[in-house]
Amino acid sequence: MRKNFPMLLALVLALVVLVTIGCAKKEASSSGEKVALQYATGFSLENLPGGCKKVVDGEGRALLLVPRGATPPAGFSGLPVIYTPVERVILDSTTQAALLRPLGVLDKVVGVTSDKGDWHIEEVRKAMEEGRVHFVGKISAPDYHYYVKWLTLY
């Protein structure tokens, strides 16, 4: 499980970014109904009261996406919470950056698991040079101290 945590975290955060882009102007259903996913498989998404969403992955692990400043709805207190929009992300691969680039959210990246010389995305390489993005260790041996330091969620 620990070995897969960085990848799971990265996938969940990428999902959060994809799901929440542009959602600020849309009114979410408060009925607690499942969202029909046309192309995606392996996870489910359910709209909850207050613009919150419940995400369940293919292994049955659940978490809540809660708008920043809101509180999780009653009855879901045992689930991990990710406040949206996400303010800080650590990328475990250059591919994840390539997926986030067209969304215009690379400014949310605070850490990467690839050395500066491995980056062909200029925005990330420049941010590393300026100290806005930090190397947090290779994905095969991440330094969890840096994950905690750079991903402190409020």
mmCIF file of N, CA and C in Angstrom, residues 1-15 57-59 61-63 82 92 96 139:
data_model
loop_
_atom_site.group_PDB
_atom_site.id
_atom_site.type_symbol
_atom_site.label_atom_id
_atom_site.label_comp_id
_atom_site.label_asym_id
_atom_site.label_seq_id
_atom_site.Cartn_x
_atom_site.Cartn_y
_atom_site.Cartn_z
ATOM 1 N N MET A 1 0.821 -1.189 0.000
ATOM 2 C CA MET A 1 0.000 0.000 0.000
ATOM 3 C C MET A 1 0.870 1.260 0.000
ATOM 4 N N ARG A 2 1.897 1.316 0.871
ATOM 5 C CA ARG A 2 2.765 2.489 0.915
ATOM 6 C C ARG A 2 3.459 2.708 -0.415
ATOM 7 N N LYS A 3 3.811 1.616 -1.066
ATOM 8 C CA LYS A 3 4.501 1.712 -2.333
ATOM 9 C C LYS A 3 3.595 2.340 -3.396
ATOM 10 N N ASN A 4 2.309 2.089 -3.318
ATOM 11 C CA ASN A 4 1.360 2.607 -4.293
ATOM 12 C C ASN A 4 0.772 3.953 -3.902
ATOM 13 N N PHE A 5 1.032 4.430 -2.685
ATOM 14 C CA PHE A 5 0.432 5.671 -2.213
ATOM 15 C C PHE A 5 0.738 6.873 -3.103
ATOM 16 N N PRO A 6 1.997 7.096 -3.508
ATOM 17 C CA PRO A 6 2.261 8.269 -4.349
ATOM 18 C C PRO A 6 1.482 8.227 -5.659
ATOM 19 N N MET A 7 1.393 7.065 -6.275
ATOM 20 C CA MET A 7 0.672 6.965 -7.539
ATOM 21 C C MET A 7 -0.822 7.178 -7.311
ATOM 22 N N LEU A 8 -1.374 6.594 -6.246
ATOM 23 C CA LEU A 8 -2.786 6.782 -5.931
ATOM 24 C C LEU A 8 -3.067 8.248 -5.656
ATOM 25 N N LEU A 9 -2.198 8.896 -4.881
ATOM 26 C CA LEU A 9 -2.371 10.304 -4.569
ATOM 27 C C LEU A 9 -2.337 11.139 -5.840
ATOM 28 N N ALA A 10 -1.393 10.861 -6.709
ATOM 29 C CA ALA A 10 -1.287 11.608 -7.957
ATOM 30 C C ALA A 10 -2.522 11.413 -8.823
ATOM 31 N N LEU A 11 -3.001 10.182 -8.930
ATOM 32 C CA LEU A 11 -4.188 9.918 -9.736
ATOM 33 C C LEU A 11 -5.415 10.611 -9.159
ATOM 34 N N VAL A 12 -5.561 10.565 -7.847
ATOM 35 C CA VAL A 12 -6.706 11.223 -7.211
ATOM 36 C C VAL A 12 -6.639 12.729 -7.422
ATOM 37 N N LEU A 13 -5.455 13.301 -7.261
ATOM 38 C CA LEU A 13 -5.323 14.741 -7.449
ATOM 39 C C LEU A 13 -5.569 15.149 -8.902
ATOM 40 N N ALA A 14 -5.090 14.334 -9.843
ATOM 41 C CA ALA A 14 -5.380 14.613 -11.248
ATOM 42 C C ALA A 14 -6.881 14.539 -11.499
ATOM 43 N N LEU A 15 -7.539 13.544 -10.911
ATOM 44 C CA LEU A 15 -8.986 13.423 -11.036
ATOM 45 C C LEU A 15 -9.678 14.638 -10.444
ATOM 46 N N ASP A 57 -12.759 4.595 -5.713
ATOM 47 C CA ASP A 57 -11.921 3.987 -6.743
ATOM 48 C C ASP A 57 -12.295 2.522 -6.943
ATOM 49 N N GLY A 58 -11.622 1.875 -7.859
ATOM 50 C CA GLY A 58 -11.919 0.494 -8.215
ATOM 51 C C GLY A 58 -11.684 -0.506 -7.102
ATOM 52 N N GLU A 59 -10.953 -0.113 -6.074
ATOM 53 C CA GLU A 59 -10.708 -1.009 -4.943
ATOM 54 C C GLU A 59 -11.605 -0.682 -3.761
ATOM 55 N N ARG A 61 -11.948 2.233 -2.203
ATOM 56 C CA ARG A 61 -11.487 3.310 -1.320
ATOM 57 C C ARG A 61 -12.218 4.587 -1.692
ATOM 58 N N ALA A 62 -12.755 5.274 -0.684
ATOM 59 C CA ALA A 62 -13.560 6.464 -0.934
ATOM 60 C C ALA A 62 -12.906 7.699 -0.324
ATOM 61 N N LEU A 63 -13.215 8.856 -0.922
ATOM 62 C CA LEU A 63 -12.806 10.142 -0.389
ATOM 63 C C LEU A 63 -13.849 11.175 -0.788
ATOM 64 N N ILE A 82 -10.512 16.062 0.472
ATOM 65 C CA ILE A 82 -9.651 16.903 -0.352
ATOM 66 C C ILE A 82 -10.455 18.156 -0.658
ATOM 67 N N ASP A 92 4.024 12.664 -10.015
ATOM 68 C CA ASP A 92 4.881 11.486 -9.986
ATOM 69 C C ASP A 92 5.434 11.125 -11.358
ATOM 70 N N GLN A 96 1.958 13.215 -16.174
ATOM 71 C CA GLN A 96 0.910 13.924 -15.429
ATOM 72 C C GLN A 96 0.974 15.417 -15.708
ATOM 73 N N ILE A 139 10.298 8.407 -7.761
ATOM 74 C CA ILE A 139 9.045 7.697 -7.475
ATOM 75 C C ILE A 139 9.328 6.327 -6.873
#
